[in-house]
Every structure is written in structure tokens, then in C-alpha cells.
mmCIF file of C-alpha atoms and ligand atoms in Angstrom:
data_model
loop_
_atom_site.group_PDB
_atom_site.id
_atom_site.type_symbol
_atom_site.label_atom_id
_atom_site.label_comp_id
_atom_site.label_asym_id
_atom_site.label_seq_id
_atom_site.Cartn_x
_atom_site.Cartn_y
_atom_site.Cartn_z
ATOM 1 C CA MET A 23 24.585 207.906 106.366
ATOM 2 C CA LYS A 24 27.729 206.016 107.478
ATOM 3 C CA ILE A 25 27.349 202.962 109.040
ATOM 4 C CA ILE A 26 30.375 201.973 111.113
ATOM 5 C CA LEU A 27 31.204 198.774 112.618
ATOM 6 C CA SER A 28 33.758 198.674 115.521
ATOM 7 C CA GLY A 29 34.210 195.266 117.824
ATOM 8 C CA TYR A 30 37.126 193.511 119.163
ATOM 9 C CA MET A 31 39.309 191.651 116.502
ATOM 10 C CA GLY A 32 37.503 188.674 115.510
ATOM 11 C CA SER A 33 33.568 189.897 115.975
ATOM 12 C CA GLY A 34 33.031 189.764 112.373
ATOM 13 C CA LYS A 35 32.837 193.139 111.346
ATOM 14 C CA THR A 36 34.388 192.413 107.970
ATOM 15 C CA VAL A 37 31.928 189.587 107.151
ATOM 16 C CA VAL A 38 29.002 191.558 108.860
ATOM 17 C CA GLY A 39 30.234 194.768 106.978
ATOM 18 C CA LYS A 40 30.710 193.280 103.613
ATOM 19 C CA SER A 41 27.229 191.720 103.599
ATOM 20 C CA LEU A 42 25.014 194.550 105.391
ATOM 21 C CA ALA A 43 26.470 196.715 102.696
ATOM 22 C CA GLU A 44 25.572 194.320 100.004
ATOM 23 C CA LYS A 45 22.042 194.031 101.263
ATOM 24 C CA ILE A 46 21.266 197.892 101.591
ATOM 25 C CA GLY A 47 23.141 198.317 98.062
ATOM 26 C CA VAL A 48 26.065 200.874 99.521
ATOM 27 C CA LYS A 49 29.699 201.013 99.527
ATOM 28 C CA TYR A 50 31.478 199.310 101.538
ATOM 29 C CA MET A 51 35.141 200.044 102.922
ATOM 30 C CA ASP A 52 37.680 198.183 105.534
ATOM 31 C CA LEU A 53 39.736 201.112 107.103
ATOM 32 C CA ASP A 54 42.560 198.640 107.561
ATOM 33 C CA GLU A 55 42.460 197.832 103.833
ATOM 34 C CA GLU A 56 42.182 201.529 103.160
ATOM 35 C CA ILE A 57 45.543 201.993 105.462
ATOM 36 C CA SER A 58 47.111 198.994 103.244
ATOM 37 C CA LYS A 59 46.338 200.719 99.941
ATOM 38 C CA TRP A 60 48.234 204.612 101.254
ATOM 39 C CA GLU A 61 51.019 202.641 102.725
ATOM 40 C CA GLY A 62 51.418 200.354 100.040
ATOM 41 C CA LYS A 63 51.963 197.420 102.892
ATOM 42 C CA ASN A 64 49.657 195.293 104.421
ATOM 43 C CA ILE A 65 48.919 195.896 108.178
ATOM 44 C CA PRO A 66 51.643 193.394 109.455
ATOM 45 C CA ASP A 67 54.218 194.822 107.568
ATOM 46 C CA ILE A 68 53.499 198.102 108.921
ATOM 47 C CA PHE A 69 53.728 197.432 112.349
ATOM 48 C CA LYS A 70 57.143 195.306 111.528
ATOM 49 C CA GLU A 71 58.834 198.016 109.694
ATOM 50 C CA SER A 72 57.183 201.395 111.204
ATOM 51 C CA GLY A 73 55.809 200.320 114.648
ATOM 52 C CA GLU A 74 52.216 200.573 115.939
ATOM 53 C CA ILE A 75 52.478 204.335 116.928
ATOM 54 C CA TYR A 76 53.070 205.082 113.289
ATOM 55 C CA PHE A 77 50.370 202.596 112.395
ATOM 56 C CA ARG A 78 48.103 204.330 115.158
ATOM 57 C CA ARG A 79 48.858 207.881 113.581
ATOM 58 C CA LYS A 80 47.951 206.784 110.319
ATOM 59 C CA GLU A 81 45.201 204.725 111.157
ATOM 60 C CA GLY A 82 43.700 208.231 112.764
ATOM 61 C CA GLU A 83 44.660 210.089 109.310
ATOM 62 C CA VAL A 84 42.346 207.543 107.184
ATOM 63 C CA LEU A 85 39.247 207.793 109.039
ATOM 64 C CA GLN A 86 39.441 210.947 109.028
ATOM 65 C CA GLU A 87 39.684 211.049 105.440
ATOM 66 C CA ILE A 88 36.924 208.779 104.884
ATOM 67 C CA LEU A 89 34.517 210.768 107.409
ATOM 68 C CA LYS A 90 35.222 213.737 105.466
ATOM 69 C CA ASN A 91 35.038 212.395 101.881
ATOM 70 C CA ASP A 92 32.583 209.296 102.176
ATOM 71 C CA ASN A 93 28.671 209.994 102.688
ATOM 72 C CA SER A 94 27.180 206.647 101.770
ATOM 73 C CA VAL A 95 29.255 203.729 103.078
ATOM 74 C CA VAL A 96 29.548 200.709 105.487
ATOM 75 C CA LEU A 97 32.781 201.320 107.187
ATOM 76 C CA SER A 98 34.464 198.205 109.307
ATOM 77 C CA LEU A 99 36.787 199.998 111.897
ATOM 78 C CA GLY A 100 40.503 198.275 113.152
ATOM 79 C CA GLY A 101 39.840 196.013 116.723
ATOM 80 C CA GLY A 102 41.919 199.543 118.106
ATOM 81 C CA THR A 103 40.442 201.961 116.109
ATOM 82 C CA PRO A 104 38.260 203.889 119.106
ATOM 83 C CA CYS A 105 40.457 203.649 121.367
ATOM 84 C CA TYR A 106 43.041 205.540 120.079
ATOM 85 C CA GLY A 107 43.590 209.482 119.702
ATOM 86 C CA LYS A 108 40.389 211.623 118.493
ATOM 87 C CA ASN A 109 39.079 208.450 116.758
ATOM 88 C CA LEU A 110 36.051 208.158 118.664
ATOM 89 C CA GLN A 111 35.001 211.712 119.485
ATOM 90 C CA LEU A 112 35.671 212.376 115.496
ATOM 91 C CA ILE A 113 32.628 209.560 114.775
ATOM 92 C CA LYS A 114 30.597 210.656 117.137
ATOM 93 C CA ASP A 115 30.552 214.673 116.238
ATOM 94 C CA ASP A 116 30.203 212.800 112.334
ATOM 95 C CA GLU A 117 26.237 213.905 112.426
ATOM 96 C CA ASP A 118 25.958 211.147 109.662
ATOM 97 C CA SER A 119 27.347 208.453 111.057
ATOM 98 C CA VAL A 120 26.043 205.678 113.053
ATOM 99 C CA LEU A 121 28.791 203.150 115.553
ATOM 100 C CA ILE A 122 27.486 200.167 116.131
ATOM 101 C CA TYR A 123 29.812 197.562 118.410
ATOM 102 C CA LEU A 124 29.282 194.101 117.581
ATOM 103 C CA LYS A 125 29.687 192.539 121.131
ATOM 104 C CA THR A 126 31.424 189.122 120.930
ATOM 105 C CA ASP A 127 31.723 186.836 123.928
ATOM 106 C CA LEU A 128 35.408 186.235 124.974
ATOM 107 C CA GLN A 129 35.104 182.438 124.095
ATOM 108 C CA GLU A 130 33.633 182.814 120.641
ATOM 109 C CA LEU A 131 36.478 185.563 120.154
ATOM 110 C CA LEU A 132 39.254 182.794 121.545
ATOM 111 C CA ARG A 133 37.836 180.383 119.197
ATOM 112 C CA ARG A 134 38.235 182.862 116.223
ATOM 113 C CA LEU A 135 41.455 184.239 117.040
ATOM 114 C CA SER A 136 43.382 181.266 117.840
ATOM 115 C CA GLU A 137 43.037 180.056 114.494
ATOM 116 C CA GLU A 138 44.188 183.398 112.592
ATOM 117 C CA LYS A 139 46.844 185.109 115.239
ATOM 118 C CA ASP A 140 49.535 184.915 113.515
ATOM 119 C CA GLN A 141 48.024 187.405 110.921
ATOM 120 C CA ARG A 142 47.245 190.037 113.777
ATOM 121 C CA PRO A 143 50.448 191.481 114.524
ATOM 122 C CA VAL A 144 48.714 192.661 118.196
ATOM 123 C CA ILE A 145 48.463 189.192 119.317
ATOM 124 C CA SER A 146 50.876 187.002 117.140
ATOM 125 C CA HIS A 147 53.222 187.180 119.446
ATOM 126 C CA LEU A 148 51.356 185.203 122.252
ATOM 127 C CA GLY A 149 52.727 181.526 122.158
ATOM 128 C CA SER A 150 49.983 179.334 123.694
ATOM 129 C CA PHE A 151 45.865 179.245 123.907
ATOM 130 C CA GLU A 152 46.837 180.169 128.115
ATOM 131 C CA ALA A 153 48.705 183.399 126.868
ATOM 132 C CA LEU A 154 46.073 184.447 124.424
ATOM 133 C CA GLU A 155 43.101 184.102 126.688
ATOM 134 C CA ASP A 156 44.931 186.066 129.690
ATOM 135 C CA PHE A 157 45.785 188.944 127.089
ATOM 136 C CA VAL A 158 42.620 189.011 125.258
ATOM 137 C CA ARG A 159 40.550 189.117 128.481
ATOM 138 C CA LYS A 160 42.424 192.050 129.742
ATOM 139 C CA HIS A 161 42.286 193.530 126.713
ATOM 140 C CA LEU A 162 38.847 193.202 125.699
ATOM 141 C CA TYR A 163 37.665 194.526 129.218
ATOM 142 C CA GLU A 164 39.943 197.985 128.659
ATOM 143 C CA ARG A 165 38.816 198.479 124.940
ATOM 144 C CA SER A 166 35.165 197.921 126.255
ATOM 145 C CA PHE A 167 35.392 201.081 127.830
ATOM 146 C CA TYR A 168 35.146 202.693 124.382
ATOM 147 C CA TYR A 169 33.246 200.296 122.487
ATOM 148 C CA ASN A 170 30.484 200.690 125.033
ATOM 149 C CA GLN A 171 30.490 204.439 124.197
ATOM 150 C CA SER A 172 28.657 203.428 120.477
ATOM 151 C CA GLU A 173 25.205 204.606 119.684
ATOM 152 C CA ILE A 174 24.104 200.812 118.964
ATOM 153 C CA ILE A 175 25.264 197.524 120.892
ATOM 154 C CA LEU A 176 24.720 194.448 119.103
ATOM 155 C CA SER A 177 25.382 191.193 120.539
ATOM 156 C CA THR A 178 26.760 188.555 118.402
ATOM 157 C CA GLU A 179 25.994 186.052 120.528
ATOM 158 C CA GLY A 180 24.236 182.824 119.389
ATOM 159 C CA LYS A 181 23.644 184.585 115.642
ATOM 160 C CA SER A 182 24.242 183.801 112.279
ATOM 161 C CA VAL A 183 26.175 186.568 110.030
ATOM 162 C CA GLU A 184 22.596 186.811 108.153
ATOM 163 C CA GLU A 185 20.869 187.414 111.974
ATOM 164 C CA VAL A 186 23.440 190.196 112.596
ATOM 165 C CA VAL A 187 22.879 191.596 109.258
ATOM 166 C CA ASN A 188 19.390 191.835 109.413
ATOM 167 C CA ALA A 189 19.284 192.736 113.344
HETATM 168 C C1 S3P B 30 44.269 195.746 115.329
HETATM 169 C C2 S3P B 30 42.832 195.263 114.674
HETATM 170 C C3 S3P B 30 43.135 194.880 113.156
HETATM 171 C C4 S3P B 30 44.238 196.024 112.620
HETATM 172 C C5 S3P B 30 45.438 195.922 113.675
HETATM 173 C C6 S3P B 30 45.310 196.326 115.005
HETATM 174 C C7 S3P B 30 43.707 196.152 117.247
HETATM 175 O O1 S3P B 30 41.808 195.522 113.102
HETATM 176 O O2 S3P B 30 43.494 196.942 112.577
HETATM 177 O O3 S3P B 30 46.265 194.948 113.353
HETATM 178 O O4 S3P B 30 44.524 196.798 117.450
HETATM 179 O O5 S3P B 30 42.844 195.432 117.796
HETATM 180 P P1 S3P B 30 40.979 193.866 112.792
HETATM 181 O O6 S3P B 30 40.322 193.881 114.439
HETATM 182 O O7 S3P B 30 39.783 193.922 111.685
HETATM 183 O O8 S3P B 30 42.053 192.400 113.048
#
């Protein structure tokens, strides 16, 4: 089975995914990490040197490879993965995959993202907390259309990592 975690940047996909994989004894993979390996560059450099459209194409290709080749895995997606191209449909069509949306409220996302904005190319240009808040509120609303199509919607509100993993 493939347990696939989706959610906005800062929703805890990586930390929850790693901990869940360890708990159930399966391999952990992070889509961004796999894209970085393929490209030999980190994600901000891919955005800077080749642009977002190029990144989205690679993201789709690497996702397709993982779905085809890895049968027992916990996979954390990037925050935009289900919102582009055929990615969401590919996951839905994969019989072995369970897609889980880690739903984190706006204020918690903003708290986390304001501390780590610079490593995230989609929001690194936003100068003030107010600009970040305006952007994330709208972006999260737009992306929720895709996130909400997940098989399982798991609210992370008020939960520790351990509680999310157990849930
Ligand atoms: C993105 C989220 C990032 C990464 C890329 C684009 C997005 O992943 O894939 O910077 O569009 O939300 P995380 O959600 O793991 O930060």
C-alpha cells in the first residue's frame, strides 16, 4: 500500500510522514527530495534556474515513477502536487494508494511559514506578515478544492505529531 500525504506547505507532511513510516515499518519518500535527486539541485534552485513550469513538469514525472515502482511506501507530496496536471487523478486511479489530506488551520500554517519562508520559493517573495497572510489565505482557499478530494481528511488542529500519526 502507498500512503500518500498531501496538504499545504507547513502542514506537517514531512514530519508526520517520516514518523508514520517508522511506526509501521515501511519506506519513507518525500517527493521534493526525489525531484532534487533527479535534478541534482535543491527545490529553490530548480525554481530559480528553470522556473515553476519546469518544476511542475518534473514533479508530475517523478510522481508517476514513484506510483509505478514503489509499492510499500509512505510518500509526502509537495504542497502543490495535487493541484497541477493529472497528479490528483493519477493518485485516485492508483488502486494501492490512499491519499490523506493533513488539514491545518490558517493561523497555524502562518505561524510555521513565517519562520521558514525563505526556503520556500512560492512564498519567499512576500515581504511582510500581512502579505504572507493575504497570499496564504487565498492560495489555501483555491487549493482546498483539490485537497478536499482526498480519501481521508485529517485535521491536525490541536494534535501533536504522535496524535496525527496515530490517527
Ligand atoms: C510547493 C511546496 C513545496 C515544494 C515547492 C512548491 C507548493 O513543498 O514542492 O516549493 O507549491 O506549495 P512543501 O509543501 O513540502 O513545502
